[in-house]
Amino acid sequence: RALEGTTFRERSYILGDIVHSSPVVVGVPDRLAYMMDQAANPTTASNPTGASNYTSYAAFQAANSTRAKRIYVGANDGMLHAFNEGGSEVFAYIPTAVISKLNLLTDKSYKTAHQYYVDGTPVVNDVYDSVAGRWKTILIGTLRGGGRSLFALDITNPNTPSLLWEFSSTTDQDLGYTFPEPVITKLHDGKWGVLVANGYNSTNDRAALFVLNALDGSIIRKLEVGQAGTVNGLSAPKAVDINGDLVTDYVYAGDLLGNVWRFDLFDASVTPRFDNTGTVNA
């Protein structure tokens, strides 16, 4: 509680309000359970990241078979929180983009001038790090109405989490408020990516889809759509795998002007299964 008689507002609880962020439970690696089946029949699997990766995922799962569960959720106290099964906080992360307005939390007028901070639902998946030669569990956090930024944490070991990267409007001015939830997926070039719709109220007021490297946050591709000079923004992306090889082929997303866009993520070396007339290719 803040001291009475000071200029700070009185608070009865340490944890900030949780509004739009839903809790995500992460325990033993199982988000790519299909890898276990593919490991048993590797010759029948389409695996652009290397034949051994299906088997190594089984080893990754076995090595983390006793991994402690964590509950991850964003809150409007400026933090992504991690709780254990007993409800005790294990760690919290404050994104750079919200630090400059943390002081507003102490203002007596906060109840009538509420601020959003880390208000997005975390997205979690296992990805393969080809440089390190091992699997990792990563978390992508968004601020939603709290800012124009997102971040990635390595939560493979829940006792020693680490920051992988942050991506914000200072990196690219086409990133707006991160209302759309990102998607973590495997790409045709064998890398793992994060599909990020640029959201709303960006500096340039354009609509764009970012394909970011899941491990370092660098831009793999940036696909801009819509008419120049028109206020726009892209909504949450939907990844589609049309041939069951567990790699994203197309991404669908709507914009503020009522359009629905299809983005082609086929690598230049890959022939799409569908041509532009909708005909299935052999």
Coordinates of C-alpha atoms in Angstrom, one line a residue:
R1 CA 0.0 0.0 0.0
A2 CA 1.2 3.5 -0.7
L3 CA 1.8 5.7 2.3
E4 CA -1.2 7.8 3.3
G5 CA -0.8 11.5 3.0
T6 CA 1.5 11.3 0.0
T7 CA 0.8 12.2 -3.6
F8 CA 0.6 8.5 -4.6
R9 CA -2.7 6.6 -4.9
E10 CA -3.5 4.0 -2.3
R11 CA -3.4 0.4 -3.6
S12 CA -4.7 -2.7 -1.8
Y13 CA -3.1 -5.2 -4.2
I14 CA 0.3 -5.6 -5.8
L15 CA -1.0 -7.3 -9.0
G16 CA -2.3 -5.0 -11.6
D17 CA -5.7 -5.5 -13.4
I18 CA -5.9 -8.2 -16.0
V19 CA -8.4 -7.3 -18.7
H20 CA -7.8 -8.7 -22.2
S21 CA -4.9 -11.1 -21.5
S22 CA -5.9 -14.7 -21.0
P23 CA -3.6 -17.0 -19.0
V24 CA -1.5 -19.6 -20.9
V25 CA -0.3 -22.8 -19.1
V26 CA 3.0 -24.2 -20.2
G27 CA 4.4 -27.5 -18.9
V28 CA 6.0 -30.5 -20.5
P29 CA 6.6 -29.8 -24.3
D30 CA 3.6 -31.1 -26.2
R31 CA 2.6 -28.4 -28.6
L32 CA 4.2 -30.2 -31.5
A33 CA 3.0 -33.7 -30.5
Y34 CA 2.8 -34.7 -34.2
M35 CA 6.6 -34.7 -34.2
M36 CA 6.5 -37.9 -32.1
D37 CA 4.5 -39.6 -34.8
Q38 CA 6.7 -38.3 -37.5
A39 CA 9.8 -39.6 -35.6
A40 CA 8.4 -43.1 -35.9
N41 CA 8.0 -42.8 -39.6
P42 CA 10.6 -40.1 -40.7
T43 CA 10.6 -41.3 -44.4
T44 CA 7.0 -40.3 -44.8
A45 CA 7.4 -36.8 -43.3
S46 CA 7.9 -33.6 -45.2
N47 CA 10.6 -32.0 -43.1
P48 CA 12.4 -29.0 -44.6
T49 CA 14.3 -28.4 -41.4
G50 CA 16.3 -31.6 -41.6
A51 CA 15.4 -35.3 -41.2
S52 CA 16.8 -35.5 -37.7
N53 CA 14.6 -32.8 -36.2
Y54 CA 11.6 -35.1 -35.7
T55 CA 13.6 -37.5 -33.7
S56 CA 15.3 -34.6 -31.8
Y57 CA 11.9 -33.2 -30.8
A58 CA 11.2 -36.6 -29.0
A59 CA 14.5 -36.1 -27.2
F60 CA 13.6 -32.6 -26.3
Q61 CA 10.3 -33.7 -24.9
A62 CA 12.0 -36.5 -22.9
A63 CA 14.6 -34.1 -21.5
N64 CA 11.9 -31.8 -20.3
S65 CA 9.5 -34.5 -19.1
T66 CA 9.5 -33.0 -15.5
R67 CA 9.4 -29.4 -16.5
A68 CA 7.5 -27.4 -14.0
K69 CA 4.2 -25.8 -15.1
R70 CA 4.0 -22.1 -15.4
I71 CA 1.0 -19.8 -15.9
Y72 CA 1.8 -16.8 -18.1
V73 CA -0.4 -13.7 -18.3
G74 CA -0.1 -10.0 -19.1
A75 CA -1.3 -7.4 -16.7
N76 CA -1.9 -3.6 -16.7
D77 CA 0.8 -3.0 -14.1
G78 CA 3.3 -3.1 -17.0
M79 CA 4.4 -6.7 -16.6
L80 CA 4.1 -10.2 -18.1
H81 CA 3.7 -12.4 -15.1
A82 CA 4.8 -16.0 -14.6
F83 CA 3.1 -18.0 -11.7
N84 CA 3.7 -21.5 -10.5
E85 CA 0.9 -24.0 -9.9
G86 CA 0.5 -22.7 -6.3
G87 CA -0.2 -19.2 -7.5
S88 CA 3.1 -17.7 -6.5
E89 CA 4.9 -15.4 -8.9
V90 CA 8.1 -16.8 -10.2
F91 CA 9.2 -13.9 -12.4
A92 CA 7.9 -10.8 -14.3
Y93 CA 9.1 -9.1 -17.4
I94 CA 8.6 -5.4 -18.2
P95 CA 8.8 -4.5 -21.9
T96 CA 10.8 -1.5 -22.9
A97 CA 7.9 0.2 -24.6
V98 CA 5.9 0.6 -21.3
I99 CA 8.7 1.8 -19.0
S100 CA 8.2 5.4 -19.8
K101 CA 4.6 5.4 -18.5
L102 CA 4.9 3.2 -15.4
N103 CA 4.9 6.3 -13.3
L104 CA 1.2 6.9 -14.2
L105 CA 0.4 3.8 -12.0
T106 CA 1.0 5.8 -8.9
D107 CA -1.2 8.8 -9.8
K108 CA -4.2 9.4 -7.6
S109 CA -6.3 10.0 -10.8
Y110 CA -5.4 6.5 -12.2
K111 CA -8.9 5.1 -11.5
T112 CA -10.5 7.6 -13.8
A113 CA -7.6 7.6 -16.3
H114 CA -6.8 3.9 -16.6
Q115 CA -3.8 2.9 -18.7
Y116 CA -3.2 -0.3 -20.7
Y117 CA 0.2 -1.9 -20.5
V118 CA 0.8 -5.6 -21.2
D119 CA -2.7 -6.3 -22.2
G120 CA -2.3 -9.0 -24.9
T121 CA -2.6 -12.8 -24.5
P122 CA 0.8 -14.6 -24.7
V123 CA 1.4 -17.0 -27.6
V124 CA 3.6 -20.0 -27.0
N125 CA 5.2 -22.7 -29.2
D126 CA 8.2 -24.9 -29.6
V127 CA 10.7 -23.9 -32.3
Y128 CA 13.9 -25.4 -33.7
D129 CA 17.1 -23.4 -33.4
S130 CA 19.2 -24.6 -36.3
V131 CA 22.2 -22.6 -35.1
A132 CA 22.2 -24.0 -31.6
G133 CA 21.0 -27.4 -32.9
R134 CA 18.2 -27.7 -30.4
W135 CA 14.6 -27.1 -29.7
K136 CA 13.3 -24.2 -27.6
T137 CA 10.0 -23.1 -26.1
I138 CA 9.3 -19.4 -26.9
L139 CA 6.7 -17.0 -25.7
I140 CA 5.5 -14.0 -27.8
G141 CA 3.9 -11.2 -25.8
T142 CA 1.9 -8.2 -27.1
L143 CA 0.8 -5.0 -25.5
R144 CA -2.6 -4.8 -27.3
G145 CA -3.8 -1.2 -26.5
G146 CA -0.7 -0.7 -24.3
G147 CA 1.7 0.1 -27.0
R148 CA 3.2 -0.5 -30.4
S149 CA 5.5 -3.3 -29.5
L150 CA 5.9 -7.1 -29.0
F151 CA 8.6 -9.2 -27.4
A152 CA 9.9 -12.8 -27.3
L153 CA 11.1 -14.7 -24.3
D154 CA 12.9 -18.1 -24.2
I155 CA 11.0 -20.0 -21.6
T156 CA 12.6 -23.4 -22.3
N157 CA 13.8 -23.5 -18.7
P158 CA 11.1 -21.8 -16.7
N159 CA 13.6 -21.1 -13.9
T160 CA 16.0 -19.2 -16.2
P161 CA 13.9 -17.3 -18.8
S162 CA 15.7 -14.9 -21.1
L163 CA 14.8 -12.1 -23.5
L164 CA 15.2 -13.1 -27.2
W165 CA 14.1 -9.8 -28.8
E166 CA 11.7 -6.9 -28.9
F167 CA 10.1 -5.4 -32.0
S168 CA 8.5 -2.0 -31.9
S169 CA 7.4 1.0 -33.9
T170 CA 10.9 2.3 -33.4
T171 CA 12.1 -0.7 -35.4
D172 CA 9.5 -0.2 -38.1
Q173 CA 7.0 2.6 -38.2
D174 CA 4.4 0.4 -39.8
L175 CA 3.8 -1.4 -36.6
G176 CA 0.8 -0.1 -34.8
Y177 CA -1.0 -1.1 -31.6
T178 CA -0.6 -4.8 -31.3
F179 CA -4.2 -5.9 -30.9
P180 CA -3.9 -8.9 -33.3
E181 CA -2.5 -12.1 -31.8
P182 CA 0.7 -13.3 -33.6
V183 CA 1.2 -16.8 -34.9
I184 CA 4.4 -18.9 -34.4
T185 CA 4.9 -21.3 -37.4
K186 CA 7.3 -23.1 -39.5
L187 CA 8.2 -21.6 -42.9
H188 CA 9.1 -23.0 -46.3
D189 CA 12.8 -22.2 -45.9
G190 CA 13.0 -24.3 -42.8
K191 CA 13.1 -21.4 -40.4
W192 CA 10.5 -20.7 -37.7
G193 CA 8.7 -17.4 -38.0
V194 CA 6.3 -15.2 -36.2
L195 CA 3.4 -13.8 -38.3
V196 CA 2.5 -10.4 -37.0
A197 CA -0.3 -8.2 -38.4
N198 CA 0.8 -4.6 -38.0
G199 CA -2.4 -3.7 -36.1
Y200 CA -3.9 -0.2 -35.8
N201 CA -2.8 3.4 -35.6
S202 CA 0.6 2.9 -37.0
T203 CA 2.7 6.0 -37.8
N204 CA 2.3 5.4 -41.5
D205 CA -1.4 4.2 -41.2
R206 CA -0.7 1.4 -43.6
A207 CA -1.8 -2.3 -43.5
A208 CA 1.1 -4.8 -43.5
L209 CA 2.0 -8.3 -42.5
F210 CA 5.4 -8.9 -40.9
V211 CA 7.1 -12.3 -41.0
L212 CA 9.7 -12.2 -38.3
N213 CA 12.5 -14.6 -37.5
A214 CA 11.2 -16.4 -34.3
L215 CA 14.7 -16.5 -32.7
D216 CA 16.1 -13.0 -33.3
G217 CA 13.1 -10.8 -34.4
S218 CA 14.6 -9.8 -37.7
I219 CA 12.2 -9.1 -40.6
I220 CA 12.2 -12.1 -43.0
R221 CA 9.4 -10.5 -45.2
K222 CA 7.1 -7.5 -45.0
L223 CA 4.0 -7.6 -47.1
E224 CA 2.2 -4.2 -47.5
V225 CA -1.4 -4.1 -48.8
G226 CA -4.0 -1.5 -49.5
Q227 CA -4.1 1.9 -51.2
A228 CA -1.4 4.4 -50.4
G229 CA -2.5 7.4 -48.4
T230 CA -5.6 5.6 -46.9
V231 CA -5.8 5.1 -43.2
N232 CA -5.6 1.3 -42.7
G233 CA -4.3 -1.5 -40.5
L234 CA -4.2 -5.3 -40.6
S235 CA -6.2 -7.6 -38.3
A236 CA -5.2 -11.0 -36.7
P237 CA -3.6 -13.4 -39.2
K238 CA -4.9 -16.9 -39.9
A239 CA -2.2 -19.4 -41.0
V240 CA -3.2 -22.1 -43.5
D241 CA -1.4 -25.3 -44.4
I242 CA -3.0 -26.6 -47.6
N243 CA -1.1 -29.9 -48.0
G244 CA -0.6 -31.2 -44.5
D245 CA 3.2 -30.8 -44.4
L246 CA 2.9 -28.7 -41.2
V247 CA 4.3 -25.6 -43.0
T248 CA 2.3 -22.4 -43.5
D249 CA 1.5 -21.9 -47.1
Y250 CA -1.0 -19.0 -47.0
V251 CA -2.0 -16.3 -44.4
Y252 CA -5.4 -14.7 -44.4
A253 CA -6.2 -11.4 -42.6
G254 CA -8.7 -8.6 -42.9
D255 CA -8.1 -4.8 -42.9
L256 CA -9.9 -1.7 -41.6
L257 CA -11.4 -1.1 -45.1
G258 CA -13.3 -4.3 -45.2
N259 CA -10.9 -6.3 -47.4
V260 CA -9.7 -9.8 -46.7
W261 CA -6.2 -10.5 -48.0
R262 CA -4.4 -13.7 -48.8
F263 CA -0.6 -13.7 -48.5
D264 CA 1.5 -16.3 -50.3
L265 CA 4.3 -17.5 -48.1
F266 CA 5.7 -20.1 -50.5
D267 CA 9.5 -20.0 -50.7
A268 CA 10.8 -19.0 -54.2
S269 CA 12.1 -22.5 -54.7
V270 CA 8.7 -24.1 -54.0
T271 CA 5.9 -24.6 -56.5
P272 CA 2.5 -23.8 -55.0
R273 CA 0.0 -26.6 -55.0
F274 CA -2.7 -24.2 -56.3
D275 CA -2.2 -21.8 -59.2
N276 CA -4.0 -18.5 -59.4
T277 CA -7.1 -20.1 -60.9
G278 CA -7.6 -22.3 -57.9
T279 CA -6.5 -25.4 -59.9
V280 CA -4.7 -28.1 -57.9
N281 CA -1.2 -28.7 -59.3
A282 CA 0.3 -32.2 -59.2

